[in-house]
Short mmCIF file of C-alpha atoms in Angstrom, two decimals:
data_model
loop_
_atom_site.label_atom_id
_atom_site.label_comp_id
_atom_site.label_asym_id
_atom_site.label_seq_id
_atom_site.Cartn_x
_atom_site.Cartn_y
_atom_site.Cartn_z
CA MET A 16 -59.13 -70.69 -67.04
CA ASN A 17 -59.80 -67.24 -68.29
CA LEU A 18 -60.47 -66.21 -64.68
CA LYS A 19 -56.98 -67.30 -63.54
CA LEU A 20 -55.34 -65.51 -66.45
CA ASP A 21 -57.12 -62.32 -65.58
CA ASN A 22 -55.99 -62.54 -61.91
CA TRP A 23 -52.37 -63.07 -62.96
CA LYS A 24 -52.51 -60.06 -65.26
CA LYS A 25 -53.75 -57.95 -62.37
CA THR A 26 -51.14 -59.25 -59.87
CA VAL A 27 -48.01 -58.59 -62.03
CA PRO A 28 -48.34 -54.78 -62.21
CA VAL A 29 -48.85 -54.59 -58.42
CA ALA A 30 -45.73 -56.68 -57.78
CA VAL A 31 -43.69 -54.54 -60.14
CA LEU A 32 -44.92 -51.41 -58.39
CA ILE A 33 -43.95 -52.78 -54.98
CA ILE A 34 -40.46 -53.66 -56.26
CA LEU A 35 -39.98 -50.16 -57.68
CA VAL A 36 -41.14 -48.51 -54.45
CA SER A 37 -38.81 -50.73 -52.40
CA PHE A 38 -35.88 -49.83 -54.65
CA VAL A 39 -36.58 -46.12 -54.37
CA LEU A 40 -36.90 -46.29 -50.56
CA SER A 41 -33.68 -48.30 -50.31
CA ASN A 42 -31.76 -45.72 -52.32
CA PHE A 43 -33.23 -42.89 -50.27
CA LEU A 44 -32.30 -44.48 -46.95
CA SER A 45 -28.85 -45.32 -48.20
CA THR A 46 -28.31 -41.76 -49.38
CA GLY A 47 -29.56 -40.43 -46.03
CA LYS A 48 -27.10 -42.59 -44.08
CA THR A 49 -24.25 -41.51 -46.33
CA GLN A 50 -25.17 -37.87 -45.89
CA LYS A 51 -25.50 -38.37 -42.12
CA LYS A 52 -22.10 -40.01 -41.98
CA ALA A 53 -20.64 -37.22 -44.06
CA SER A 54 -22.30 -34.68 -41.79
CA VAL A 55 -20.92 -36.39 -38.70
CA LYS A 56 -17.50 -36.53 -40.25
CA LYS A 57 -17.58 -32.82 -41.00
CA SER A 58 -18.56 -31.96 -37.42
CA VAL A 59 -15.47 -33.64 -35.92
CA LYS A 60 -13.52 -30.89 -34.10
CA GLN A 61 -9.79 -30.59 -34.61
CA ILE A 62 -7.78 -30.60 -31.36
CA GLU A 63 -5.73 -27.40 -30.95
CA LYS A 64 -2.03 -27.90 -30.36
CA ILE A 65 0.81 -25.51 -29.51
CA GLU A 66 4.46 -25.92 -30.40
CA VAL A 67 6.76 -24.69 -27.62
CA LYS A 68 9.17 -21.91 -28.58
CA ASN A 69 11.12 -20.63 -25.59
CA VAL A 70 11.83 -16.89 -25.63
CA GLU A 71 12.78 -14.11 -23.20
CA ASN A 72 9.70 -13.00 -21.26
CA LYS A 73 9.59 -9.77 -19.27
CA ILE A 74 8.61 -10.25 -15.64
CA ASN A 75 6.40 -7.29 -14.69
CA ILE A 76 4.31 -6.78 -11.57
CA ALA A 77 1.27 -4.53 -11.91
CA ALA A 78 -0.80 -3.13 -9.05
CA THR A 79 -2.87 -0.06 -8.22
CA GLY A 80 -2.58 2.02 -5.08
CA ARG A 81 -3.45 5.40 -3.59
CA VAL A 82 -0.94 8.23 -3.37
CA ASN A 83 -0.31 9.63 0.12
CA VAL A 84 2.03 12.39 1.16
CA TYR A 85 4.99 10.97 3.05
CA ASN A 86 4.78 13.50 5.89
CA LYS A 87 1.32 14.28 7.21
CA ILE A 88 0.42 15.46 10.70
CA ASP A 89 -2.94 16.14 12.31
CA LEU A 90 -3.02 19.38 14.29
CA TYR A 91 -4.67 19.06 17.72
CA ALA A 92 -4.99 21.71 20.42
CA GLU A 93 -3.06 20.92 23.59
CA VAL A 94 -4.15 24.16 25.29
CA SER A 95 -7.33 26.22 25.30
CA GLY A 96 -7.84 29.83 24.26
CA VAL A 97 -8.79 32.05 21.34
CA LEU A 98 -7.13 31.28 18.00
CA GLU A 99 -4.92 34.10 16.72
CA LYS A 100 -3.19 34.74 13.43
CA GLY A 101 0.25 33.22 12.97
CA SER A 102 2.82 34.29 10.41
CA LYS A 103 0.13 33.72 7.73
CA GLU A 104 -3.61 33.18 7.58
CA PHE A 105 -4.80 29.86 8.96
CA ARG A 106 -6.62 28.69 5.81
CA THR A 107 -6.59 25.58 3.62
CA GLY A 108 -3.88 25.74 0.96
CA THR A 109 -1.63 28.18 2.82
CA GLU A 110 2.03 27.23 2.55
CA PHE A 111 4.51 27.50 5.44
CA LEU A 112 8.27 27.14 5.57
CA LYS A 113 9.94 25.13 8.31
CA ASN A 114 9.77 26.90 11.72
CA GLN A 115 7.23 29.47 10.53
CA THR A 116 4.33 29.89 12.97
CA ILE A 117 1.26 28.06 11.67
CA LEU A 118 -1.05 29.25 14.44
CA LYS A 119 -1.13 30.90 17.85
CA VAL A 120 -3.52 30.63 20.77
CA ASN A 121 -3.92 33.64 23.03
CA ASN A 122 -1.45 33.10 25.88
CA SER A 123 -1.82 36.22 28.00
CA VAL A 124 -3.27 34.45 31.05
CA ALA A 125 -0.77 31.59 30.84
CA LYS A 126 2.09 34.08 30.52
CA MET A 127 1.07 35.93 33.67
CA ASN A 128 0.68 32.69 35.62
CA LEU A 129 4.15 31.59 34.53
CA SER A 130 5.65 34.95 35.55
CA ALA A 131 3.96 34.70 38.92
CA ALA A 132 5.38 31.22 39.46
CA LYS A 133 8.88 32.46 38.62
CA GLY A 134 8.44 35.36 41.04
CA ASN A 135 7.58 32.96 43.84
CA PHE A 136 10.61 30.87 42.94
CA ILE A 137 12.92 33.89 43.20
CA LYS A 138 11.41 34.71 46.58
CA LEU A 139 12.01 31.15 47.77
CA ILE A 140 15.67 31.19 46.72
CA ALA A 141 16.17 34.58 48.38
CA THR A 142 14.68 33.17 51.58
CA VAL A 143 17.01 30.16 51.82
CA LEU A 144 20.14 31.90 50.47
CA PRO A 145 21.41 33.17 53.88
CA ASP A 146 21.18 29.67 55.38
CA ILE A 147 22.98 28.17 52.36
CA GLN A 148 25.81 30.71 52.70
CA ILE A 149 26.22 29.79 56.40
CA ASP A 150 25.72 25.99 56.26
CA PHE A 151 27.19 25.35 52.80
CA PRO A 152 29.66 28.16 52.11
CA GLU A 153 31.14 26.31 49.10
CA SER A 154 27.78 26.71 47.30
CA GLY A 155 26.82 30.13 48.61
CA LYS A 156 28.42 32.05 45.74
CA LEU A 157 26.79 29.77 43.14
CA TRP A 158 23.28 30.41 44.46
CA GLU A 159 23.96 34.13 44.80
CA ASN A 160 25.00 34.37 41.12
CA TYR A 161 21.97 32.27 40.13
CA LEU A 162 19.69 34.74 41.89
CA LEU A 163 21.43 37.81 40.45
CA ASN A 164 21.23 36.48 36.85
CA PHE A 165 17.61 35.32 37.16
CA LYS A 166 15.34 36.95 34.53
CA ILE A 167 11.60 36.34 34.70
CA GLU A 168 11.05 36.91 30.95
CA GLU A 169 13.61 34.25 30.02
CA GLU A 170 13.39 30.47 30.23
CA LEU A 171 14.39 29.00 33.57
CA LYS A 172 18.11 28.10 33.71
CA PRO A 173 19.45 24.85 35.25
CA LEU A 174 20.03 24.87 38.98
CA PRO A 175 23.60 25.05 40.31
CA GLU A 176 25.32 21.67 40.52
CA ILE A 177 25.05 20.23 44.02
CA LYS A 178 27.71 17.79 45.31
CA ASN A 179 26.97 17.77 49.02
CA PRO A 180 24.13 15.30 49.86
CA LYS A 181 23.14 17.30 52.96
CA GLU A 182 22.70 20.42 50.82
CA ARG A 183 20.53 18.46 48.38
CA PHE A 184 18.32 17.29 51.27
CA TYR A 185 18.07 20.87 52.52
CA LEU A 186 16.97 22.16 49.11
CA ALA A 187 14.43 19.36 48.71
CA GLY A 188 13.00 20.06 52.18
CA ASN A 189 12.46 23.70 51.22
CA ASN A 190 10.61 22.81 47.92
CA ILE A 191 13.35 24.21 45.67
CA TYR A 192 13.28 21.18 43.35
CA ASN A 193 9.49 20.92 43.45
CA GLN A 194 8.95 24.52 42.36
CA TYR A 195 11.76 24.38 39.81
CA TYR A 196 10.29 21.42 37.90
CA SER A 197 6.77 22.80 38.26
CA ILE A 198 7.91 25.93 36.43
CA LYS A 199 9.74 23.87 33.80
CA SER A 200 6.44 22.02 33.18
CA GLN A 201 4.60 25.34 32.81
CA GLU A 202 7.24 26.52 30.33
CA GLU A 203 6.72 23.43 28.17
CA THR A 204 2.96 23.98 28.23
CA PHE A 205 3.46 27.64 27.36
CA LYS A 206 5.32 26.64 24.18
CA LYS A 207 2.19 24.83 22.96
CA TYR A 208 0.34 28.15 22.59
CA SER A 209 2.32 28.63 19.39
CA LEU A 210 2.65 25.93 16.71
CA LYS A 211 5.55 26.07 14.27
CA ALA A 212 5.85 24.16 11.00
CA PRO A 213 8.01 21.03 11.48
CA PHE A 214 8.84 21.02 7.76
CA ASN A 215 8.05 22.89 4.55
CA GLY A 216 4.46 22.14 3.76
CA THR A 217 0.87 23.12 3.11
CA LEU A 218 -2.14 23.43 5.37
CA SER A 219 -4.38 20.79 3.74
CA GLU A 220 -7.19 21.16 6.26
CA ALA A 221 -8.23 24.10 8.45
CA ASN A 222 -11.15 23.48 10.80
CA LEU A 223 -11.13 26.77 12.71
CA LYS A 224 -10.95 30.48 11.94
CA GLU A 225 -9.19 33.32 13.73
CA GLY A 226 -11.09 34.44 16.80
CA THR A 227 -12.56 30.98 17.43
CA LEU A 228 -12.31 29.45 20.88
CA VAL A 229 -9.98 26.44 20.87
CA ARG A 230 -10.57 23.56 23.28
CA VAL A 231 -8.01 21.04 24.52
CA GLY A 232 -8.03 17.91 22.32
CA GLN A 233 -9.87 19.59 19.45
CA LYS A 234 -8.62 18.85 15.91
CA ILE A 235 -7.57 22.13 14.35
CA GLY A 236 -6.38 21.00 10.93
CA GLU A 237 -3.93 18.93 8.90
CA PHE A 238 -0.44 19.81 7.66
CA ILE A 239 1.28 17.97 4.80
CA ASN A 240 4.63 17.99 3.03
CA THR A 241 4.26 17.73 -0.74
CA ASP A 242 7.96 17.13 -1.44
CA LYS A 243 7.65 13.36 -1.11
CA TYR A 244 4.86 10.85 -1.78
CA GLU A 245 4.24 7.23 -0.84
CA ILE A 246 2.06 4.58 -2.51
CA GLU A 247 0.93 1.44 -0.69
CA LEU A 248 0.44 -1.64 -2.88
CA SER A 249 -0.82 -5.16 -2.22
CA ILE A 250 0.87 -7.91 -4.24
CA SER A 251 0.80 -11.68 -4.13
CA TYR A 252 3.38 -13.46 -2.03
CA SER A 253 4.70 -15.31 -5.09
CA ASP A 254 5.50 -11.98 -6.77
CA SER A 255 7.42 -10.69 -3.76
CA ARG A 256 10.42 -12.88 -4.62
CA PHE A 257 11.08 -10.64 -7.63
CA LEU A 258 11.26 -7.47 -5.52
CA LYS A 259 14.03 -5.70 -3.65
CA VAL A 260 14.37 -2.36 -1.91
CA ASN A 261 15.39 0.62 -4.12
CA GLN A 262 14.04 -1.12 -7.22
CA ASN A 263 12.81 1.36 -9.87
CA VAL A 264 9.12 1.42 -10.80
CA ASP A 265 6.90 3.24 -13.30
CA ILE A 266 3.95 5.21 -11.90
CA GLN A 267 1.24 5.94 -14.45
CA ILE A 268 -0.91 9.06 -14.12
CA GLU A 269 -3.92 8.12 -16.23
CA GLU A 270 -5.50 11.60 -16.16
CA THR A 271 -2.53 13.15 -17.97
CA GLY A 272 -1.02 10.09 -19.64
CA GLN A 273 2.28 10.68 -17.86
CA THR A 274 4.64 8.04 -16.47
CA VAL A 275 6.79 9.13 -13.54
CA ASN A 276 9.54 7.40 -11.59
CA GLY A 277 9.43 5.85 -8.16
CA LYS A 278 11.32 3.35 -5.99
CA VAL A 279 10.45 0.44 -3.73
CA SER A 280 11.18 1.83 -0.26
CA ARG A 281 9.83 -0.87 2.06
CA ILE A 282 8.60 -4.48 1.81
CA ASN A 283 6.45 -5.91 4.58
CA LYS A 284 7.38 -9.45 5.61
CA LYS A 285 3.93 -10.24 7.00
CA ILE A 286 1.20 -11.84 4.85
CA ASP A 287 -2.32 -10.49 5.13
CA GLN A 288 -4.42 -13.42 6.38
CA ASN A 289 -7.56 -12.29 4.53
CA THR A 290 -6.09 -11.57 1.09
CA GLN A 291 -2.87 -13.66 1.24
CA THR A 292 -0.95 -10.64 -0.08
CA ILE A 293 1.89 -8.54 1.27
CA LYS A 294 2.25 -4.77 1.45
CA ILE A 295 4.98 -2.90 -0.37
CA PHE A 296 5.59 0.84 -0.36
CA ILE A 297 6.66 3.02 -3.28
CA THR A 298 8.13 6.50 -2.81
CA SER A 299 8.41 9.30 -5.35
CA THR A 300 9.27 13.01 -5.34
CA ASP A 301 7.54 13.81 -8.63
CA LYS A 302 5.45 16.97 -8.41
CA ASN A 303 2.81 15.61 -10.82
CA LEU A 304 1.53 13.29 -8.11
CA LYS A 305 -1.23 14.51 -5.81
CA ASP A 306 -2.34 13.30 -2.42
CA GLY A 307 -5.34 10.97 -2.68
CA MET A 308 -5.13 9.98 -6.37
CA PHE A 309 -5.19 6.31 -7.45
CA VAL A 310 -2.41 5.27 -9.81
CA PRO A 311 -1.35 2.04 -11.57
CA VAL A 312 2.23 1.00 -10.82
CA ILE A 313 4.39 -1.22 -13.05
CA ILE A 314 7.39 -2.87 -11.43
CA ARG A 315 9.80 -4.16 -14.06
CA THR A 316 11.78 -6.95 -12.45
CA GLY A 317 13.77 -8.11 -15.49
CA GLU A 318 13.57 -10.83 -18.15
CA LEU A 319 13.55 -14.60 -17.99
CA SER A 320 15.12 -16.52 -20.87
CA GLU A 321 14.01 -20.00 -21.92
CA SER A 322 10.38 -19.54 -20.91
CA VAL A 323 7.04 -19.61 -22.65
CA LYS A 324 3.77 -17.78 -22.01
CA ILE A 325 0.64 -19.97 -22.10
CA SER A 326 -2.98 -19.77 -21.02
CA ARG A 327 -3.55 -20.36 -17.29
CA LYS A 328 -6.30 -22.82 -18.22
CA LEU A 329 -3.72 -25.28 -19.54
CA LEU A 330 -2.16 -25.69 -16.08
CA THR A 331 -3.38 -28.35 -13.67
CA LYS A 332 -3.50 -27.78 -9.91
CA GLU A 333 -0.16 -29.57 -9.64
CA ASN A 334 1.42 -27.16 -12.15
CA LYS A 335 1.51 -29.71 -14.95
CA VAL A 336 0.55 -29.47 -18.63
CA PHE A 337 -0.58 -32.04 -21.20
CA VAL A 338 1.84 -32.67 -24.05
CA VAL A 339 1.08 -34.72 -27.15
CA GLU A 340 3.39 -37.63 -27.98
CA ASN A 341 2.38 -40.07 -30.76
CA LYS A 342 -1.26 -38.91 -30.52
CA THR A 343 -1.24 -39.69 -26.79
CA LEU A 344 -1.57 -37.25 -23.90
CA LYS A 345 1.16 -37.10 -21.29
CA LEU A 346 1.35 -34.95 -18.15
CA VAL A 347 4.61 -33.04 -17.76
CA PRO A 348 5.54 -30.85 -14.73
CA VAL A 349 6.57 -27.23 -15.40
CA ASN A 350 8.09 -24.45 -13.32
CA LEU A 351 5.46 -21.75 -12.84
CA ILE A 352 7.33 -18.45 -12.89
CA LYS A 353 4.63 -15.77 -12.96
CA VAL A 354 0.89 -15.40 -13.46
CA GLU A 355 -0.25 -12.35 -15.43
CA GLY A 356 -4.02 -12.17 -15.73
CA GLU A 357 -5.17 -15.06 -17.92
CA LYS A 358 -1.61 -15.92 -18.93
CA ALA A 359 1.14 -17.82 -17.12
CA ILE A 360 4.89 -17.78 -17.73
CA VAL A 361 6.38 -21.27 -17.33
CA ALA A 362 9.79 -22.85 -17.79
CA GLY A 363 11.06 -26.39 -18.15
CA LEU A 364 9.66 -27.27 -21.58
CA LYS A 365 11.95 -28.07 -24.52
CA ASN A 366 11.63 -26.29 -27.84
CA GLY A 367 9.44 -28.21 -30.26
CA THR A 368 7.35 -29.87 -27.54
CA ILE A 369 3.71 -30.12 -28.62
CA LEU A 370 1.30 -28.87 -26.00
CA LEU A 371 -2.39 -29.58 -25.85
CA GLY A 372 -3.72 -26.12 -26.68
CA GLU A 373 -7.19 -26.42 -25.16
CA ASN A 374 -9.04 -27.96 -22.27
CA ILE A 375 -10.57 -31.37 -23.08
CA PRO A 376 -13.24 -32.47 -20.62
CA ASN A 377 -12.11 -35.43 -18.53
CA ALA A 378 -8.72 -35.58 -20.26
CA PHE A 379 -6.28 -38.03 -18.70
CA GLU A 380 -2.71 -39.21 -19.18
CA GLY A 381 -2.57 -41.90 -21.88
CA MET A 382 -5.68 -40.65 -23.65
CA THR A 383 -5.49 -41.01 -27.43
CA ILE A 384 -6.44 -38.01 -29.55
CA ASN A 385 -6.64 -37.38 -33.28
#
């Protein structure tokens, strides 16, 4: 009996200890779950929403292009000879007025050959003149005056007008026409020994110096007119609908911080197959522009009322956006007006409409959100 009492006394404290430990563990686990739930609750992300407020948005088109002079010609030699000095030195940066001689090629040999050809032509006319006066007396005086007024140092004058077919055949049979047009060809070639400025401009490239032998087909230099410049831009086809010829643009010169004026001069109707863009051309007469510089161009096409600017990421491929109605997502089509970088200008949404302001993975129409 005493043995049983002793065992009971030993068992009670152990049982009490087990109960206490169980109670403590239960409270700890309960507290942990509560804290975990609280932690989970705190980590719930709030969905960003945007309230639509239609305003007037400026429609600008921005692009960068290279400045080129409007008039630029490459100078090639069409005759051979030694390069001589023109009205000024043939050096890069030299300015010439229209019709001033840019360069000359020594023409002494060509001049003598041309004079010799004219001398033979005079001899030929003198030879056939007696026969013309006998067979075609109505033209005799005309050819006599032509011969008397002939001057070798001057450009060949037109032949007398022939009305009689037989006379024309006679002249052709005696090589009058053949020699005449041969000399006219030589005269045209002779003019190429001297090159005159087609417009006011600057010699932007000079590849030869005075005294150098010039060969036919050799590039001599480059001549530019700095009174007018042109900028070629590539823009998206969708932006082309905002453009028209003679539209004003702003040309930014980043090196000096200046903004100068220009105009849209031409719009290409063909789309580049590789870039899906079209070419437009801007002209300007501002002296601050220089050939070869790259400049940003801003084309201000006007303002669009009742539109809103949103992130491009909110648009679907079908140009739709998610709106929130009664905590439910709904897809609504919009009119995409213009894309500007990461932003898009859209129309067709009413003021007060709540847009889903962020991308939700796998979002779908009818999805419920908090």
